PDB file of C-alpha atoms and ligand atoms in Angstrom:
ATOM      1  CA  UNK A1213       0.000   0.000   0.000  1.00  0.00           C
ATOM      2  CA  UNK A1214       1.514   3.407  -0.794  1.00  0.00           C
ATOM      3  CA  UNK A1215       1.634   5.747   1.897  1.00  0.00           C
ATOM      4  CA  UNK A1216       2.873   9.367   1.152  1.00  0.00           C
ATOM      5  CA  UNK A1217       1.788  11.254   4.201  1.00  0.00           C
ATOM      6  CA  UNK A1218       4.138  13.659   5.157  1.00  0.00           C
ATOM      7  CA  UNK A1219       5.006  12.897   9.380  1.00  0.00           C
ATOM      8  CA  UNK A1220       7.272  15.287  11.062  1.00  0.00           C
ATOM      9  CA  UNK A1221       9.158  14.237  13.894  1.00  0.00           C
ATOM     10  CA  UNK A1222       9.953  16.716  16.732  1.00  0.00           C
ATOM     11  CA  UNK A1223      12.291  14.808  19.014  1.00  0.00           C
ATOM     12  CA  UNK A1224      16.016  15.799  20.454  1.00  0.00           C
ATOM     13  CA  UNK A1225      17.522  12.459  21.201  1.00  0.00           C
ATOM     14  CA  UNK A1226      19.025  11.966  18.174  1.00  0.00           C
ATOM     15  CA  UNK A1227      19.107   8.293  17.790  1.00  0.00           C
ATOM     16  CA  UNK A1228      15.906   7.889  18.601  1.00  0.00           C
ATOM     17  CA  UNK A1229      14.624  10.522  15.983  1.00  0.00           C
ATOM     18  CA  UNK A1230      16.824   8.365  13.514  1.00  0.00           C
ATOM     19  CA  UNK A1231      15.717   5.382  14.106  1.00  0.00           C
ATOM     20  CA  UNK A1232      11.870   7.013  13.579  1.00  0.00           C
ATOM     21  CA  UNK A1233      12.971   8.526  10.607  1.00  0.00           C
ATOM     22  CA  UNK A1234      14.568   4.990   9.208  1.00  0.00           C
ATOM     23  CA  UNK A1235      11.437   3.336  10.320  1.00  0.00           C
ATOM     24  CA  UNK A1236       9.014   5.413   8.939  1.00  0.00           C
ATOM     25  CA  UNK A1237      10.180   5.883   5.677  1.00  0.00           C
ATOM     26  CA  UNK A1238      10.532   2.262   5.098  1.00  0.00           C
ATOM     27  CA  UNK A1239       6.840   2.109   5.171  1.00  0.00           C
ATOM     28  CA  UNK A1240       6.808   4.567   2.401  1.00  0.00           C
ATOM     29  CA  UNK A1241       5.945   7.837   4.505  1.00  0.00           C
ATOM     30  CA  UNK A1242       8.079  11.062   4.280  1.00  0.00           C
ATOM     31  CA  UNK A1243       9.371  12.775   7.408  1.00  0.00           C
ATOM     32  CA  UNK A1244      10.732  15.530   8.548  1.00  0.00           C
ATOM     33  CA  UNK A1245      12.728  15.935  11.779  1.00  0.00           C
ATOM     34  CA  UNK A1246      13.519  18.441  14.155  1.00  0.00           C
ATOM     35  CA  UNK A1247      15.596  19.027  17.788  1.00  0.00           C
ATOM     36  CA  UNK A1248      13.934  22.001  19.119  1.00  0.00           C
ATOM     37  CA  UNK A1249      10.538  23.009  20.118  1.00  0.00           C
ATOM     38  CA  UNK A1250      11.050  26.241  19.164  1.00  0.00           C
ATOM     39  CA  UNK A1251      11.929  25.555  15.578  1.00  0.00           C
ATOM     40  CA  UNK A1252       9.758  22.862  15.221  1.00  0.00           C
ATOM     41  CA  UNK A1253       6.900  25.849  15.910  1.00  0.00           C
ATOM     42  CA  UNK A1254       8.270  28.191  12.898  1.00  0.00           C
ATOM     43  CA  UNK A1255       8.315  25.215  10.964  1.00  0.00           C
ATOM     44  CA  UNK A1256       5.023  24.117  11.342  1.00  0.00           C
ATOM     45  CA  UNK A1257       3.685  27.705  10.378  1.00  0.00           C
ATOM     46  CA  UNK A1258       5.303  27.225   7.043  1.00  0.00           C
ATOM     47  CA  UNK A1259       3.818  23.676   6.756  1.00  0.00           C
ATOM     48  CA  UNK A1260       0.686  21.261   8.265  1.00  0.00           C
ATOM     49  CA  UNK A1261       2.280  17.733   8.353  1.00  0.00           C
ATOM     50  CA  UNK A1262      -0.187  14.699   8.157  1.00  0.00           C
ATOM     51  CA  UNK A1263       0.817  13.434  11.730  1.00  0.00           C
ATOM     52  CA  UNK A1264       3.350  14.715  13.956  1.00  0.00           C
ATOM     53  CA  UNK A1265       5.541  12.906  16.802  1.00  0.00           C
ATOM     54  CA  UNK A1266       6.336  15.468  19.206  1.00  0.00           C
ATOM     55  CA  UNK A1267       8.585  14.470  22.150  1.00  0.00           C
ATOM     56  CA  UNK A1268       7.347  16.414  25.575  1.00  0.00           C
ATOM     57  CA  UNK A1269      10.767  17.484  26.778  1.00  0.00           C
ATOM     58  CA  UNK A1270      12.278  19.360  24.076  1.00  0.00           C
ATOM     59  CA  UNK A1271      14.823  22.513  23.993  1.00  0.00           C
ATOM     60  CA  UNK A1272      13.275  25.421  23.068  1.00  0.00           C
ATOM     61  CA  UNK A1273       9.677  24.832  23.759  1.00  0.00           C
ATOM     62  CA  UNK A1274       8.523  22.221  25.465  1.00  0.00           C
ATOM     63  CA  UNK A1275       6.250  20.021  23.652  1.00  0.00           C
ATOM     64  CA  UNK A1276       3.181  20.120  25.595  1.00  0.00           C
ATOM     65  CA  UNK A1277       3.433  24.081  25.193  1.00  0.00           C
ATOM     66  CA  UNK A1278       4.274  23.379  21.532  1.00  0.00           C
ATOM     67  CA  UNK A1279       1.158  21.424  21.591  1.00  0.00           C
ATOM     68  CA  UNK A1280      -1.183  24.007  23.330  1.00  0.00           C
ATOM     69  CA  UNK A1281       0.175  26.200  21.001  1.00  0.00           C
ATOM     70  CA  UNK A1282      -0.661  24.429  17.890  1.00  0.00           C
ATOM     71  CA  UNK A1283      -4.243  23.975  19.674  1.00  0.00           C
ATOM     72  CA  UNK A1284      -4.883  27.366  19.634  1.00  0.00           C
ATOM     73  CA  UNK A1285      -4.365  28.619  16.059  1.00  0.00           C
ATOM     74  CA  UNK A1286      -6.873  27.485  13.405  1.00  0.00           C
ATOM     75  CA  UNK A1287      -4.494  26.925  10.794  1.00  0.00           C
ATOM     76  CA  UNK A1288      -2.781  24.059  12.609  1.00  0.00           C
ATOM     77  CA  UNK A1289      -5.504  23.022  15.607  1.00  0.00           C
ATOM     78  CA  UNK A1290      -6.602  19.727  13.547  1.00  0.00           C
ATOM     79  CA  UNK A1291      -2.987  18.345  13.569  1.00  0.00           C
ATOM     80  CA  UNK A1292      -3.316  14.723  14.648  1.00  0.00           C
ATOM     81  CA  UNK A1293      -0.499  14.820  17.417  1.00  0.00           C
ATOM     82  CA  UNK A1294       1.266  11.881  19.310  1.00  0.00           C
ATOM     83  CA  UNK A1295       3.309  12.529  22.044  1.00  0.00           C
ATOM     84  CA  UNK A1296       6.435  10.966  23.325  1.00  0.00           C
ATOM     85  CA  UNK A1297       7.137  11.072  26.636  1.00  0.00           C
ATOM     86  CA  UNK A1298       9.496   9.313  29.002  1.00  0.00           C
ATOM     87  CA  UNK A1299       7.477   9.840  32.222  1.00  0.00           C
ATOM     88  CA  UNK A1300       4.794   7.485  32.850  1.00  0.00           C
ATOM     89  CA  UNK A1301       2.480   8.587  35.655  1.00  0.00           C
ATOM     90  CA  UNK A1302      -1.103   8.170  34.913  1.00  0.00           C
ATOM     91  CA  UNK A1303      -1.418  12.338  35.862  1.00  0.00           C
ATOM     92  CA  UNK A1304       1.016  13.090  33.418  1.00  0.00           C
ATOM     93  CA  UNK A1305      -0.473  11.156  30.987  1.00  0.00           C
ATOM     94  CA  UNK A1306      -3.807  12.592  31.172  1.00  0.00           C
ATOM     95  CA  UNK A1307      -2.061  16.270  31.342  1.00  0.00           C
ATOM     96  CA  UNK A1308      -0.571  15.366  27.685  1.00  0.00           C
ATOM     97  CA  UNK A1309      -3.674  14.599  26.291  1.00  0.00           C
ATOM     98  CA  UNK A1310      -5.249  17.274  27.968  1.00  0.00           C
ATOM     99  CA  UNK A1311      -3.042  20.378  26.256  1.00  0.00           C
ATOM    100  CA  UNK A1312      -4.694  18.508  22.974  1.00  0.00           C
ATOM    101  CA  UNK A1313      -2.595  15.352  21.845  1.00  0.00           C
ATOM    102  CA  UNK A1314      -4.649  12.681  20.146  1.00  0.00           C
ATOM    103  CA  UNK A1315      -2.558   9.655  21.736  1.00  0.00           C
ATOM    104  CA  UNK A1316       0.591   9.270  23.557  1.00  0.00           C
ATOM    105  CA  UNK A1317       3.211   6.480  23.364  1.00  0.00           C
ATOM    106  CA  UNK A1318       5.574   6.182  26.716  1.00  0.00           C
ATOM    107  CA  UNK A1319       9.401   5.858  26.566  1.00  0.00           C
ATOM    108  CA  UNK A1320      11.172   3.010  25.618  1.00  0.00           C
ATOM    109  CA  UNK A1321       8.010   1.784  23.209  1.00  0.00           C
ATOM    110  CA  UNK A1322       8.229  -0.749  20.662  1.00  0.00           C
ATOM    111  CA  UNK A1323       8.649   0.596  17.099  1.00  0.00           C
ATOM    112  CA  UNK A1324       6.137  -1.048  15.484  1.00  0.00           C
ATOM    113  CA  UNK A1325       3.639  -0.177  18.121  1.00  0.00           C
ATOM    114  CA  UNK A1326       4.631   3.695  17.161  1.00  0.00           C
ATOM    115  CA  UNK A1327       3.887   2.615  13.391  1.00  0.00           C
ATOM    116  CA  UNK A1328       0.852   1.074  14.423  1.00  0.00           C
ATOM    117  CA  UNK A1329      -0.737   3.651  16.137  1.00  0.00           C
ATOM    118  CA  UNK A1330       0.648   6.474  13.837  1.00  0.00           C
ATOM    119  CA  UNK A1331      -1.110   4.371  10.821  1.00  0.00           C
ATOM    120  CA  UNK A1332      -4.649   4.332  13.283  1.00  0.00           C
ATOM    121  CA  UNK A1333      -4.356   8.088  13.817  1.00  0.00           C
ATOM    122  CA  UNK A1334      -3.711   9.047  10.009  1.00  0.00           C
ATOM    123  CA  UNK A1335      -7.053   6.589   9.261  1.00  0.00           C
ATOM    124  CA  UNK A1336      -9.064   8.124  11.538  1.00  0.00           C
ATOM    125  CA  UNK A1337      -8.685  11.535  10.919  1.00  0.00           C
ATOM    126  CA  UNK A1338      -7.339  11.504   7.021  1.00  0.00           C
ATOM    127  CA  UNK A1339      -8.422   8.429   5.033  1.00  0.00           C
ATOM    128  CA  UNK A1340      -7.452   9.147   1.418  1.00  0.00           C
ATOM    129  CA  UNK A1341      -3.532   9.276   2.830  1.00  0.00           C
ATOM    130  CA  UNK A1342      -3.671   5.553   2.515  1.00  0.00           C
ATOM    131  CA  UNK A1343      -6.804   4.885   0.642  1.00  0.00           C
ATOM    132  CA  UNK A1344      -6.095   2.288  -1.682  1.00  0.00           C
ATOM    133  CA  UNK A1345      -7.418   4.024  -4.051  1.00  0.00           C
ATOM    134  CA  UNK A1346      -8.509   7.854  -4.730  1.00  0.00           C
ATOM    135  CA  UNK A1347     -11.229   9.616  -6.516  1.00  0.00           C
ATOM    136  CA  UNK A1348     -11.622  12.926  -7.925  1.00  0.00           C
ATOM    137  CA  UNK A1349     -14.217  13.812 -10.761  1.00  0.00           C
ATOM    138  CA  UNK A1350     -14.078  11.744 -13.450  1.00  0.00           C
ATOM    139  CA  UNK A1351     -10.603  10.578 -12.534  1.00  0.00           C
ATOM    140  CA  UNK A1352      -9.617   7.096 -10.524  1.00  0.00           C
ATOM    141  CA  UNK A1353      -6.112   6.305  -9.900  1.00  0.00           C
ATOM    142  CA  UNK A1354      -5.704   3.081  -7.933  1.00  0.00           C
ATOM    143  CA  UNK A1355      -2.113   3.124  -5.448  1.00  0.00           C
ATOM    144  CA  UNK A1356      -1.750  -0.757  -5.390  1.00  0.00           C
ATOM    145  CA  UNK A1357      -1.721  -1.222  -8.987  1.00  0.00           C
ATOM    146  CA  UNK A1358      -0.170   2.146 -10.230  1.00  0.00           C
ATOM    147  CA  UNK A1359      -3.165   2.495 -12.829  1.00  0.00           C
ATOM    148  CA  UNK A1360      -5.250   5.358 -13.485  1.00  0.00           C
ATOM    149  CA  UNK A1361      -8.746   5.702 -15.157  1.00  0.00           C
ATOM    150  CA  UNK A1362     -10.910   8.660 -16.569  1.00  0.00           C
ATOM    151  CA  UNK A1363     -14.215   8.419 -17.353  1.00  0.00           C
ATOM    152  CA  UNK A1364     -13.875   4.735 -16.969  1.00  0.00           C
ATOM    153  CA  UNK A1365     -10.869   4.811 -19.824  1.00  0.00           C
ATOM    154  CA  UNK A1366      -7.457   3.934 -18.796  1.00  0.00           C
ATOM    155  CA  UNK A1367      -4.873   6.273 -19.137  1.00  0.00           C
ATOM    156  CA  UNK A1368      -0.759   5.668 -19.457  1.00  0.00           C
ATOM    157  CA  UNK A1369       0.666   7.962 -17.298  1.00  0.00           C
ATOM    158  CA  UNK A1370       5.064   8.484 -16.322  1.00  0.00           C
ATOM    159  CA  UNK A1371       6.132   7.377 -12.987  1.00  0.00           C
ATOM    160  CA  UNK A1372       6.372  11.163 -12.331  1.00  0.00           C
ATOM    161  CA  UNK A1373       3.046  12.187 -13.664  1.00  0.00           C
ATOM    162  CA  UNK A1374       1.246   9.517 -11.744  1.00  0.00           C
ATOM    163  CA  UNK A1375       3.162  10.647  -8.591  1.00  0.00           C
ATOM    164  CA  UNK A1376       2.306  14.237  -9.441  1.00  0.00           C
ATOM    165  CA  UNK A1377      -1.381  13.292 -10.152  1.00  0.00           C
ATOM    166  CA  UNK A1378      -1.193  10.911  -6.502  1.00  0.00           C
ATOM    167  CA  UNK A1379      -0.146  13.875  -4.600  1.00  0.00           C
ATOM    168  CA  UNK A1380      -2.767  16.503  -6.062  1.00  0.00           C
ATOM    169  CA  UNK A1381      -5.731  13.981  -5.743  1.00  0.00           C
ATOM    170  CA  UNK A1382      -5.078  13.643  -1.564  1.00  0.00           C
ATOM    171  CA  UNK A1383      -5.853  17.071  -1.384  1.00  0.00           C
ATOM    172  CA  UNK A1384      -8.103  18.399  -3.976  1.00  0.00           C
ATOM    173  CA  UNK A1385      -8.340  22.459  -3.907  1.00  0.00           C
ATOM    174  CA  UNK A1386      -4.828  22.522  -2.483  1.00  0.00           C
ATOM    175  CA  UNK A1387      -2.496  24.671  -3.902  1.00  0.00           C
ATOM    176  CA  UNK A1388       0.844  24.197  -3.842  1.00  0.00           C
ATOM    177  CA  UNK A1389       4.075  25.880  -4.675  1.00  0.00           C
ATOM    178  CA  UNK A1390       6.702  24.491  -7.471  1.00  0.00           C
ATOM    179  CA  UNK A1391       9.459  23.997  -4.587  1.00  0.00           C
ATOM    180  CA  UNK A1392       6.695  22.501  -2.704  1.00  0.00           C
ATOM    181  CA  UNK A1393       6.134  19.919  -5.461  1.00  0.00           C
ATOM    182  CA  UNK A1394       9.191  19.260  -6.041  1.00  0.00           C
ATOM    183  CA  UNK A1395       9.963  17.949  -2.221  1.00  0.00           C
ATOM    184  CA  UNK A1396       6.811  15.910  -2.033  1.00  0.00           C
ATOM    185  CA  UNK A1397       6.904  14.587  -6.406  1.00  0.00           C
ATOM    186  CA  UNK A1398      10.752  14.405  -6.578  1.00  0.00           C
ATOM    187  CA  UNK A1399      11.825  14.628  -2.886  1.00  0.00           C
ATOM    188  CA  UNK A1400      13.932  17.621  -0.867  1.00  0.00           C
ATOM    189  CA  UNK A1401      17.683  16.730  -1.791  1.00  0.00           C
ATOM    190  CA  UNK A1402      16.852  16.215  -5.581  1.00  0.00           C
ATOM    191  CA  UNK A1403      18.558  19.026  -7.565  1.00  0.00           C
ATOM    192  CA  UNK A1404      15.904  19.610 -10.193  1.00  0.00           C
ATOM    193  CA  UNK A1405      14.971  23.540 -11.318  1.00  0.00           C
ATOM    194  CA  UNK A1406      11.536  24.283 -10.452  1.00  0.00           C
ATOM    195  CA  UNK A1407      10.771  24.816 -14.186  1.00  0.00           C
ATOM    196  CA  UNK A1408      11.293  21.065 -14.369  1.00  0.00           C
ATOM    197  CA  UNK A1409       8.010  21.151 -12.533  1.00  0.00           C
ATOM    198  CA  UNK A1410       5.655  23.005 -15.103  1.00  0.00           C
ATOM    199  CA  UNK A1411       7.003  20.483 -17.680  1.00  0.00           C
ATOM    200  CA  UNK A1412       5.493  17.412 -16.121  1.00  0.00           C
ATOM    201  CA  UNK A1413       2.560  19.366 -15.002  1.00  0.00           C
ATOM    202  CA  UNK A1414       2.071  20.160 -18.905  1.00  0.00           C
ATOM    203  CA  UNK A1415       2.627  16.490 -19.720  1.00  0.00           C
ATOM    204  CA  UNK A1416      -0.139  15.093 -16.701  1.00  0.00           C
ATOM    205  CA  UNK A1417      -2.261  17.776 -18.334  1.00  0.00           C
ATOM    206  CA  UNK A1418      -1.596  16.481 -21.645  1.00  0.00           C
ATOM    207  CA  UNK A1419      -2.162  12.689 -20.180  1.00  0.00           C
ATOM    208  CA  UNK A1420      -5.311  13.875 -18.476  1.00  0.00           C
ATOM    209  CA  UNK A1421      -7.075  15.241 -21.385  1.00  0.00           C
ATOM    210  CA  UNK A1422     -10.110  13.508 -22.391  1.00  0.00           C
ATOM    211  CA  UNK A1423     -13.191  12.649 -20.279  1.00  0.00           C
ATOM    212  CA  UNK A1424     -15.604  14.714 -19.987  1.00  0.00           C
ATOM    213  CA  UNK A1425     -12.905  17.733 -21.114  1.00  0.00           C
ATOM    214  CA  UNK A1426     -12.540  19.848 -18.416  1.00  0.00           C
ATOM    215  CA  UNK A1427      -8.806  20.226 -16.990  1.00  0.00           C
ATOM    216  CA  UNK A1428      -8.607  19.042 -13.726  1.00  0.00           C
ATOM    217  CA  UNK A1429      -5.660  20.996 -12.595  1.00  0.00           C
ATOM    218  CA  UNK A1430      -5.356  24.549 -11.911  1.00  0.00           C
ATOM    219  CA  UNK A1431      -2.821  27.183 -12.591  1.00  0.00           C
ATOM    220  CA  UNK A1432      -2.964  29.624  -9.444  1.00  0.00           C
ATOM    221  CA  UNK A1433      -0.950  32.594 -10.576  1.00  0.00           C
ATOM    222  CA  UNK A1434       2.197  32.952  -8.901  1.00  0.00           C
ATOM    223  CA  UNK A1435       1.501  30.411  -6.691  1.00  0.00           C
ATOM    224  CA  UNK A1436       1.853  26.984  -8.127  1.00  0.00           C
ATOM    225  CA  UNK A1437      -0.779  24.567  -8.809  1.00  0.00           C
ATOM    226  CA  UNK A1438      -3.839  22.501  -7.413  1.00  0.00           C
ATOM    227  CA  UNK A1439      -6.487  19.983  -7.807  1.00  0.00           C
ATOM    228  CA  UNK A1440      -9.501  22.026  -9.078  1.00  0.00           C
ATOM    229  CA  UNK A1441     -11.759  21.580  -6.227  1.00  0.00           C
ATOM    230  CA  UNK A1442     -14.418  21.629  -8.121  1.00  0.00           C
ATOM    231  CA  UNK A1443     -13.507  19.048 -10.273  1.00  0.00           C
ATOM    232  CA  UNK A1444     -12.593  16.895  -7.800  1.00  0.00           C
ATOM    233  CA  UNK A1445     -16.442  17.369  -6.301  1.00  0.00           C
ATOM    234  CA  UNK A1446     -18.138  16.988  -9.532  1.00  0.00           C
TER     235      UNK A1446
HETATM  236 CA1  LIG B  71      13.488  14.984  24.936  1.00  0.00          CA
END
């Protein structure tokens, strides 16, 4: 099953936030992984992960303030959150979930019990991250098989164009930048120029046409590209 949700790690023992990392991207998720509470905060302003691992003792900013924090501001309050923490007391535990964490794994847990439960969380509050298969308009693209359909016509689609396509259909009406899709279609250390971007856009746009005609993606001056929403809903 392909899994592309994007997990970001806030944790400052290193080896432990390596071994996460390792972990998690072996079941086909991508992560992102920080030391400090305080820069974890600036990043998440720039960007909503799918699911984020926050350690509670952190430099910085703590992560049960990091937490509250996130709780508070409307552009990041529906973060599913699962906290880390080394101290077990049942108080303690019920004073993590109470600054707004939707589950809690105690210090030393098994790492497949952490993949477990982050797989539960991005289920229950995000199913099309590992839907088998997704839906938008006329358009179905199917993860286990790699094959994509419109208007009940398949359609032969690049490994980049279908990964391009993948990425837009979990989150129709999204926009997103070129540098943006270029970490989540190509990945961050890949040395491509954004312009390399438009190309394959133009090609999936090319691939796409047909159906009932409409183009599903949209060109958002200036700021990159998205799933017509509307589409999608149609
Ligand atoms: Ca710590």
């Amino acid at each position: 099953m392909a899994m592309s949700a994007r997990i970001f790690i806030v944790e400052d023992e290193e080896p432990l936030s390596l071994l996460l990392r390792y972990n998690l991207e072996a079941e086909g998720y991508r992560v992102d992984v920080c030391g400090r509470g305080d820069e974890a905060e600036l990043k998440l302003r720039e960007e909503a992960p799918d699911l984020l691992l926050l350690d509670w003792m952190l430099p910085g900013l703590s992560g049960i303030e990091l937490c509250r924090r996130l709780r508070q501001r409307r552009e990041t309050e529906n973060i599913p959150v699962i906290m880390l923490t080394a101290r077990g007391e049942e108080a303690e535990r019920v004073r993590g979930l109470s600054t707004g964490a939707d589950d809690y794994v105690v210090k030393p847990f098994s790492v497949p019990e952490l993949l477990a439960r982050v797989k539960a969380l991005l289920r229950r509050v995000n199913p099309e991250r590992i839907a088998d298969e997704l839906g938008a308009g006329d358009i179905r693209l199917d993860r286990t098989t790699r094959r994509v359909w419109r208007s009940g016509g398949e359609l032969h689609l690049g490994p980049t164009e279908f990964r391009l396509l993948e990425f837009f259909m979990e989150k129709p009406g999204r926009v997103y930048s070129r540098g943006q899709l270029l970490d989540a279609v190509w990945g961050r250390d890949a040395e491509i120029d954004e312009r390399t971007v438009d190309v394959h856009v133009g090609r999936l746009r090319k691939a796409l046409s047909g159906g009932d005609g409409r183009d599903p993606i949209r060109t958002v001056r200036g700021a990159g590209y998205s799933l017509d929403e509307k589409f999608a809903r149609a």
